[in-house]
Every structure is written in structure tokens, then in C-alpha cells.
Amino acid sequence: MSNSATSIRRVLVIGLIASVMLFTHVSTGGAVPNAYDFQIAAKKSGVWKGIDVDLIMFDPGLQANSDKFVAAPVALTTYWTSAIFIEIGPIKTCYANQTCQLRPYYSYATNTASGFSEDTTRLLASGGNYGYKVDKTNVNNEFQAIFCSGGGCGAVWTQNMGRNDFPYVFTALETTGGARLWPPIKISSPQAKDANGAWGSWCFDSINTTHPDGKVVPNPCVPSNNGWELRSGYQAFIPIALKD
Amino acid sequence: MKSRLTTVIGITALVLLSVGIVALFSLWSDKIWPIDKTRLSQAALQSPLPAPTRGLTPTLRQVTPIEAALEYQRQFLPSKSGQPQVLLTRSVRFKDYPELGLGTFVPAPGSDPQLELVLLKGSFDTSNYGVTQRVPFKQAAYVVVVYDLEHKAITNVTLSVYGDDIKPLLEMAGEKPFTPTSSQ
């Protein structure tokens, strides 16, 4: 009887361990472990040398060890499945074996190199309004990613991008976690730097989403608006042009 | 005789019933789980690092920078050519980035954590790599992982297809960048 009970216990424990390992494998991302599950992006085409927005990300309510993230890139990009881009923004990560952190991040990709950095030296406040900017420097092909807080602005990252302009300015909300409803991100005071190096207000001319159940209901967006919100939802993604 | 037999059978049945109850109780009792709980915890602790720059909570997991780099590579940048080669490990600071070919990073004022850089060489599959946008190449020969020893987290991952973007690092490791025709 004792042997039988031990055998049952062993079977149960092995089953539990297998379940935990299976769950761990699935929750750590599967085939595409470190990419977003869905994205809503507001972008404007043109010839761009810079982007500058203020952005608020509220706490998306991720659970610790849930192996999920929510990011809000502010980017210059060629915008395609394999993009050349440089971006900066807030990211909240709640991966396994880690407490949740809301930090600035920076990423870039050229034809021959890429980099991803999470700024381990800065923590952001949930709901805080921070400035994120990417700007061409006076050096050929070189761009800066700039982070602004109450303490002022500073060039955080500098990178040779192998080009001097990009066809899109781009803001987005990107998440793992499928159909979860995340709080909207708020984008205000959007500025973009054109081919002549002049900064001016901009507003998106297209909205895209990758969520299979999502649909886009764009509201009129004009530069006189002060910004917009990007919302994730199960059945709809609704960008909202904010009034002054 | 029959009465004795009945008594023996009764006692045996009672003993078996008791053993069964105890076994069932022990099966569901917390008292039998400590060893198995330890195994579960070890299984959980052996789960791979899931993404860039995740913190490694010290109480949960203690890893060296090389272990963190190799674990990251195994999960997100699978090797097409067997075990990658660790070309270089080096203690660095953020201010060293430019001379290493890693761009420029300015940490928060007053923050200057000690970092450990690990340079890996191999044939890494990047076809699914990218956090918010996919990288525009399918393979890379070099991976640089910078581990923040103070915050116990990977703070930077740089990929180079041929190595010419990180030439200073390769020179430190006695390597020369590939030419496009020879590497891909």
C-alpha cells in the first residue's frame, strides 16, 4: 500500500512538474518569444529627420512573473516587417524571475546590426508625462535618442543609422498578452523634423493594427489637435484626437 | 475457530482501512510535499530567461554574466552552428561604449554601475528576433551582451551581422570582421 501511495504521489508530482515546465515554456513566449503579440501604430509618411512627443503610459496592470510587456515606441522607421528603425519609449516588463519595471528603453536596427537597451539606471512613474525624442545630429548618418523628465532633457543614446532620414514617424502601443485591455497611452505635443530640418506639429495619416479581432475607427486628426490616444481593446482600437 | 478467523479478518480489514486512510491523508497532506516542492522550485528556477534586459532577482536566481548571456542566446538567438564561442568577457562602464562600437549611452545622473560585457561568436538565427520591430537581417555572427552587475539585469544586447559595427571589440578578441561574401 505504501509503495502504491508512493507511486501515485510520484505520478502526481511528475505530472505537476511536467505541467509547470509546459506552462513555463508557453509563458516564456514559444516560437516568437520576445516580440509583441499585437500593435496599434499611428504614423505619418514623409521624409523625416526627427520626432518628438510627450507620452503618458499608465500602469498596464501586468502581474509579476507574467512574462509580458507593454511598450510605446516613438520612432523613425522604414516601417515594414523587417524595419530599419531607431526608437525610444517607455516599456513595462514583467518577465519571469523578475519584478515588474517601468523604464525607458531604446532600440535600433540597421541592415547589419541591431541593439536593444533597457535603461537600468532610470525608473519611470506610472502615469508620468515624459518626453521622447529622436533627432538627427550634425554628424552624417548619426541620430540621437533623447529622454526628457522633470529633471530636463538629455541625449541618452547616439547611434550611426547608415542613413540621414526615414519615411515614417511612428508612435505605437505594443503588448504581449493577446486580448487584454490595456490602458491607453496618451501622446501630446507631437513634433516632427522634416527634410529641411524644420520642426513642426504633426498628426498621423494612417493607423494600423495587427490584432486579428481589432478594427480601426480613426477620428479626424489634424495638426491643430494637441495629440491622440492609442487604445487597445478586444474588438476595437479607437484612436482619439485630443482637443486643445 | 471460526470466531478467531472472523476476528483476524476484522482486524486485518481495520488495519488495511487505517493504512488506506493514512495513505490518502498523507497524499493530500502538506507534510509529504516538502521534497516535491523543492523539485518544483528547482524546475521553476531552471526556466530560461525570457527576454532582453529582464532582471534576475537575486533571491530567485544567481547567474554569472556569461551564464546570462548564453541563456539569452539559447532562447532568443538559436545557434545554427553548435555551441557559440565566448570570444571575450570584459568589465566595462557605460562611458566605455563609444570606444567599443556600442554607440553612446548616458546613464541617470549619479549612476555608474559596474558592467560585464560578453562577446559571443557563432551563426545566430535572427529571423524571429526583435522586441517591437523585426530586425532586417536573418543571421548574425556576433552577439554582445552587457550585464548590469548592480541591477542584476542584462542592459544591452547588440547584434552584428559581420562584425564591422563592433570592430574595436573584435580587435580586443583578436578577431577580424567577416566580409559579406565569406559569412553569408
PDB file of C-alpha atoms in Angstrom, chain B residues 6-176:
ATOM      1  CA  THR B   6     -13.532 -13.573  11.850  1.00  0.00           C
ATOM      2  CA  THR B   7     -11.581 -11.554  14.414  1.00  0.00           C
ATOM      3  CA  VAL B   8      -8.351 -11.816  12.383  1.00  0.00           C
ATOM      4  CA  ILE B   9     -10.138 -10.803   9.191  1.00  0.00           C
ATOM      5  CA  GLY B  10     -11.786  -7.915  11.007  1.00  0.00           C
ATOM      6  CA  ILE B  11      -8.528  -6.689  12.482  1.00  0.00           C
ATOM      7  CA  THR B  12      -6.805  -7.068   9.109  1.00  0.00           C
ATOM      8  CA  ALA B  13      -9.573  -5.123   7.412  1.00  0.00           C
ATOM      9  CA  LEU B  14      -9.342  -2.426  10.077  1.00  0.00           C
ATOM     10  CA  VAL B  15      -5.579  -2.213   9.658  1.00  0.00           C
ATOM     11  CA  LEU B  16      -5.880  -2.027   5.878  1.00  0.00           C
ATOM     12  CA  LEU B  17      -8.577   0.622   6.177  1.00  0.00           C
ATOM     13  CA  SER B  18      -6.393   2.605   8.553  1.00  0.00           C
ATOM     14  CA  VAL B  19      -3.410   2.315   6.224  1.00  0.00           C
ATOM     15  CA  GLY B  20      -5.608   3.466   3.357  1.00  0.00           C
ATOM     16  CA  ILE B  21      -6.910   6.451   5.294  1.00  0.00           C
ATOM     17  CA  VAL B  22      -3.384   7.388   6.394  1.00  0.00           C
ATOM     18  CA  ALA B  23      -2.125   6.999   2.819  1.00  0.00           C
ATOM     19  CA  LEU B  24      -4.931   9.159   1.466  1.00  0.00           C
ATOM     20  CA  PHE B  25      -4.369  11.724   4.197  1.00  0.00           C
ATOM     21  CA  SER B  26      -0.640  11.743   3.586  1.00  0.00           C
ATOM     22  CA  LEU B  27      -1.251  12.081  -0.127  1.00  0.00           C
ATOM     23  CA  TRP B  28      -3.050  15.353   0.372  1.00  0.00           C
ATOM     24  CA  SER B  29      -1.171  16.485   3.417  1.00  0.00           C
ATOM     25  CA  ASP B  30       1.419  19.214   3.130  1.00  0.00           C
ATOM     26  CA  LYS B  31       3.709  17.077   5.220  1.00  0.00           C
ATOM     27  CA  ILE B  32       4.620  14.871   2.278  1.00  0.00           C
ATOM     28  CA  TRP B  33       5.289  17.704  -0.154  1.00  0.00           C
ATOM     29  CA  PRO B  34       8.454  19.422   1.039  1.00  0.00           C
ATOM     30  CA  ILE B  35      10.757  17.331  -1.145  1.00  0.00           C
ATOM     31  CA  ASP B  36       8.468  17.646  -4.141  1.00  0.00           C
ATOM     32  CA  LYS B  37       8.044  21.363  -3.547  1.00  0.00           C
ATOM     33  CA  THR B  38      11.797  21.672  -3.685  1.00  0.00           C
ATOM     34  CA  ARG B  39      11.777  19.882  -7.006  1.00  0.00           C
ATOM     35  CA  LEU B  40       9.078  22.207  -8.301  1.00  0.00           C
ATOM     36  CA  SER B  41      11.053  25.212  -7.178  1.00  0.00           C
ATOM     37  CA  GLN B  42      14.166  23.897  -8.882  1.00  0.00           C
ATOM     38  CA  ALA B  43      12.178  23.293 -12.059  1.00  0.00           C
ATOM     39  CA  ALA B  44      10.869  26.850 -11.943  1.00  0.00           C
ATOM     40  CA  LEU B  45      14.344  28.200 -11.319  1.00  0.00           C
ATOM     41  CA  GLN B  46      15.679  26.323 -14.315  1.00  0.00           C
ATOM     42  CA  SER B  47      13.289  28.117 -16.692  1.00  0.00           C
ATOM     43  CA  PRO B  48      15.215  30.189 -19.233  1.00  0.00           C
ATOM     44  CA  LEU B  49      15.495  33.944 -19.238  1.00  0.00           C
ATOM     45  CA  PRO B  50      12.625  35.124 -21.409  1.00  0.00           C
ATOM     46  CA  ALA B  51      13.592  38.478 -22.882  1.00  0.00           C
ATOM     47  CA  PRO B  52      16.065  41.299 -23.177  1.00  0.00           C
ATOM     48  CA  THR B  53      17.104  43.142 -20.048  1.00  0.00           C
ATOM     49  CA  ARG B  54      14.991  41.150 -17.678  1.00  0.00           C
ATOM     50  CA  GLY B  55      16.167  41.486 -14.153  1.00  0.00           C
ATOM     51  CA  LEU B  56      17.445  38.410 -12.413  1.00  0.00           C
ATOM     52  CA  THR B  57      16.027  38.677  -8.937  1.00  0.00           C
ATOM     53  CA  PRO B  58      18.998  37.706  -6.790  1.00  0.00           C
ATOM     54  CA  THR B  59      16.938  35.710  -4.303  1.00  0.00           C
ATOM     55  CA  LEU B  60      15.445  33.672  -7.121  1.00  0.00           C
ATOM     56  CA  ARG B  61      18.367  33.140  -9.383  1.00  0.00           C
ATOM     57  CA  GLN B  62      22.077  33.731  -9.239  1.00  0.00           C
ATOM     58  CA  VAL B  63      23.807  33.654 -12.578  1.00  0.00           C
ATOM     59  CA  THR B  64      27.119  34.867 -13.869  1.00  0.00           C
ATOM     60  CA  PRO B  65      27.157  37.310 -16.798  1.00  0.00           C
ATOM     61  CA  ILE B  66      28.389  34.519 -19.090  1.00  0.00           C
ATOM     62  CA  GLU B  67      25.546  32.265 -17.978  1.00  0.00           C
ATOM     63  CA  ALA B  68      23.055  35.073 -18.512  1.00  0.00           C
ATOM     64  CA  ALA B  69      24.466  35.790 -21.977  1.00  0.00           C
ATOM     65  CA  LEU B  70      24.411  32.141 -23.038  1.00  0.00           C
ATOM     66  CA  GLU B  71      20.946  31.623 -21.630  1.00  0.00           C
ATOM     67  CA  TYR B  72      19.665  34.657 -23.501  1.00  0.00           C
ATOM     68  CA  GLN B  73      21.353  33.456 -26.701  1.00  0.00           C
ATOM     69  CA  ARG B  74      19.929  29.952 -26.346  1.00  0.00           C
ATOM     70  CA  GLN B  75      16.403  31.253 -26.007  1.00  0.00           C
ATOM     71  CA  PHE B  76      16.266  34.103 -28.498  1.00  0.00           C
ATOM     72  CA  LEU B  77      19.169  33.704 -30.874  1.00  0.00           C
ATOM     73  CA  PRO B  78      19.455  29.991 -31.565  1.00  0.00           C
ATOM     74  CA  SER B  79      22.780  28.888 -32.930  1.00  0.00           C
ATOM     75  CA  LYS B  80      22.956  27.316 -36.376  1.00  0.00           C
ATOM     76  CA  SER B  81      26.472  26.069 -35.774  1.00  0.00           C
ATOM     77  CA  GLY B  82      26.546  24.351 -32.416  1.00  0.00           C
ATOM     78  CA  GLN B  83      27.771  25.866 -29.185  1.00  0.00           C
ATOM     79  CA  PRO B  84      28.739  29.517 -29.626  1.00  0.00           C
ATOM     80  CA  GLN B  85      32.217  30.613 -28.761  1.00  0.00           C
ATOM     81  CA  VAL B  86      32.793  33.069 -25.923  1.00  0.00           C
ATOM     82  CA  LEU B  87      35.328  35.379 -27.547  1.00  0.00           C
ATOM     83  CA  LEU B  88      35.662  37.959 -24.820  1.00  0.00           C
ATOM     84  CA  THR B  89      34.496  38.890 -21.333  1.00  0.00           C
ATOM     85  CA  ARG B  90      35.397  42.265 -20.015  1.00  0.00           C
ATOM     86  CA  SER B  91      34.456  44.627 -17.199  1.00  0.00           C
ATOM     87  CA  VAL B  92      33.157  47.891 -18.657  1.00  0.00           C
ATOM     88  CA  ARG B  93      31.260  51.064 -17.786  1.00  0.00           C
ATOM     89  CA  PHE B  94      28.689  52.918 -19.846  1.00  0.00           C
ATOM     90  CA  LYS B  95      31.309  55.544 -20.679  1.00  0.00           C
ATOM     91  CA  ASP B  96      33.304  52.835 -22.483  1.00  0.00           C
ATOM     92  CA  TYR B  97      30.529  52.177 -25.035  1.00  0.00           C
ATOM     93  CA  PRO B  98      31.764  54.528 -27.802  1.00  0.00           C
ATOM     94  CA  GLU B  99      35.266  53.083 -27.957  1.00  0.00           C
ATOM     95  CA  LEU B 100      33.759  49.580 -28.088  1.00  0.00           C
ATOM     96  CA  GLY B 101      31.491  50.394 -31.027  1.00  0.00           C
ATOM     97  CA  LEU B 102      28.305  50.210 -28.944  1.00  0.00           C
ATOM     98  CA  GLY B 103      27.116  53.761 -29.556  1.00  0.00           C
ATOM     99  CA  THR B 104      26.773  56.198 -26.692  1.00  0.00           C
ATOM    100  CA  PHE B 105      24.670  55.809 -23.592  1.00  0.00           C
ATOM    101  CA  VAL B 106      24.308  58.371 -20.820  1.00  0.00           C
ATOM    102  CA  PRO B 107      23.036  56.844 -17.556  1.00  0.00           C
ATOM    103  CA  ALA B 108      20.962  58.672 -14.979  1.00  0.00           C
ATOM    104  CA  PRO B 109      22.967  61.292 -13.091  1.00  0.00           C
ATOM    105  CA  GLY B 110      24.964  59.703 -10.298  1.00  0.00           C
ATOM    106  CA  SER B 111      24.522  56.201 -11.662  1.00  0.00           C
ATOM    107  CA  ASP B 112      27.609  54.384 -12.880  1.00  0.00           C
ATOM    108  CA  PRO B 113      27.052  50.667 -12.377  1.00  0.00           C
ATOM    109  CA  GLN B 114      29.748  48.116 -12.991  1.00  0.00           C
ATOM    110  CA  LEU B 115      29.004  46.150 -16.148  1.00  0.00           C
ATOM    111  CA  GLU B 116      30.280  42.921 -17.601  1.00  0.00           C
ATOM    112  CA  LEU B 117      30.459  42.554 -21.370  1.00  0.00           C
ATOM    113  CA  VAL B 118      30.281  39.148 -23.040  1.00  0.00           C
ATOM    114  CA  LEU B 119      31.074  38.737 -26.746  1.00  0.00           C
ATOM    115  CA  LEU B 120      29.746  35.601 -28.425  1.00  0.00           C
ATOM    116  CA  LYS B 121      30.649  34.295 -31.868  1.00  0.00           C
ATOM    117  CA  GLY B 122      28.560  31.847 -33.855  1.00  0.00           C
ATOM    118  CA  SER B 123      25.907  31.664 -36.515  1.00  0.00           C
ATOM    119  CA  PHE B 124      22.840  33.065 -34.813  1.00  0.00           C
ATOM    120  CA  ASP B 125      19.331  32.843 -36.198  1.00  0.00           C
ATOM    121  CA  THR B 126      17.752  36.310 -36.000  1.00  0.00           C
ATOM    122  CA  SER B 127      14.693  35.582 -38.132  1.00  0.00           C
ATOM    123  CA  ASN B 128      12.346  35.954 -35.149  1.00  0.00           C
ATOM    124  CA  TYR B 129      14.367  38.488 -33.236  1.00  0.00           C
ATOM    125  CA  GLY B 130      13.112  41.914 -32.332  1.00  0.00           C
ATOM    126  CA  VAL B 131      11.077  43.296 -29.485  1.00  0.00           C
ATOM    127  CA  THR B 132       8.912  45.898 -31.159  1.00  0.00           C
ATOM    128  CA  GLN B 133      10.051  45.701 -34.775  1.00  0.00           C
ATOM    129  CA  ARG B 134      11.785  42.791 -36.503  1.00  0.00           C
ATOM    130  CA  VAL B 135      15.429  43.263 -37.367  1.00  0.00           C
ATOM    131  CA  PRO B 136      16.074  43.398 -41.123  1.00  0.00           C
ATOM    132  CA  PHE B 137      18.548  40.504 -41.258  1.00  0.00           C
ATOM    133  CA  LYS B 138      18.166  36.768 -40.717  1.00  0.00           C
ATOM    134  CA  GLN B 139      21.539  35.864 -39.289  1.00  0.00           C
ATOM    135  CA  ALA B 140      24.287  37.405 -37.207  1.00  0.00           C
ATOM    136  CA  ALA B 141      27.840  36.297 -36.486  1.00  0.00           C
ATOM    137  CA  TYR B 142      28.308  38.204 -33.229  1.00  0.00           C
ATOM    138  CA  VAL B 143      26.216  38.908 -30.155  1.00  0.00           C
ATOM    139  CA  VAL B 144      27.299  41.344 -27.466  1.00  0.00           C
ATOM    140  CA  VAL B 145      25.540  41.101 -24.111  1.00  0.00           C
ATOM    141  CA  VAL B 146      26.162  43.705 -21.424  1.00  0.00           C
ATOM    142  CA  TYR B 147      25.138  42.680 -17.940  1.00  0.00           C
ATOM    143  CA  ASP B 148      24.486  45.258 -15.228  1.00  0.00           C
ATOM    144  CA  LEU B 149      26.063  43.763 -12.105  1.00  0.00           C
ATOM    145  CA  GLU B 150      24.391  46.288  -9.799  1.00  0.00           C
ATOM    146  CA  HIS B 151      20.839  45.850 -11.083  1.00  0.00           C
ATOM    147  CA  LYS B 152      21.322  42.146 -11.881  1.00  0.00           C
ATOM    148  CA  ALA B 153      19.943  42.538 -15.375  1.00  0.00           C
ATOM    149  CA  ILE B 154      21.023  42.472 -18.979  1.00  0.00           C
ATOM    150  CA  THR B 155      21.045  46.101 -20.018  1.00  0.00           C
ATOM    151  CA  ASN B 156      22.159  45.855 -23.642  1.00  0.00           C
ATOM    152  CA  VAL B 157      22.121  43.305 -26.428  1.00  0.00           C
ATOM    153  CA  THR B 158      23.837  44.221 -29.683  1.00  0.00           C
ATOM    154  CA  LEU B 159      23.868  42.028 -32.770  1.00  0.00           C
ATOM    155  CA  SER B 160      26.308  42.372 -35.624  1.00  0.00           C
ATOM    156  CA  VAL B 161      25.899  40.526 -38.888  1.00  0.00           C
ATOM    157  CA  TYR B 162      29.545  40.728 -39.958  1.00  0.00           C
ATOM    158  CA  GLY B 163      31.321  42.345 -37.025  1.00  0.00           C
ATOM    159  CA  ASP B 164      32.361  45.556 -38.716  1.00  0.00           C
ATOM    160  CA  ASP B 165      29.989  47.504 -36.446  1.00  0.00           C
ATOM    161  CA  ILE B 166      31.880  46.303 -33.374  1.00  0.00           C
ATOM    162  CA  LYS B 167      35.388  46.279 -34.802  1.00  0.00           C
ATOM    163  CA  PRO B 168      37.083  47.531 -31.599  1.00  0.00           C
ATOM    164  CA  LEU B 169      35.648  44.634 -29.642  1.00  0.00           C
ATOM    165  CA  LEU B 170      36.719  42.138 -32.262  1.00  0.00           C
ATOM    166  CA  GLU B 171      40.236  43.560 -32.235  1.00  0.00           C
ATOM    167  CA  MET B 172      40.377  43.068 -28.469  1.00  0.00           C
ATOM    168  CA  ALA B 173      39.407  39.463 -29.044  1.00  0.00           C
ATOM    169  CA  GLY B 174      41.947  39.010 -31.843  1.00  0.00           C
ATOM    170  CA  GLU B 175      39.219  38.682 -34.452  1.00  0.00           C
ATOM    171  CA  LYS B 176      38.648  40.275 -37.808  1.00  0.00           C
TER     172      LYS B 176
END
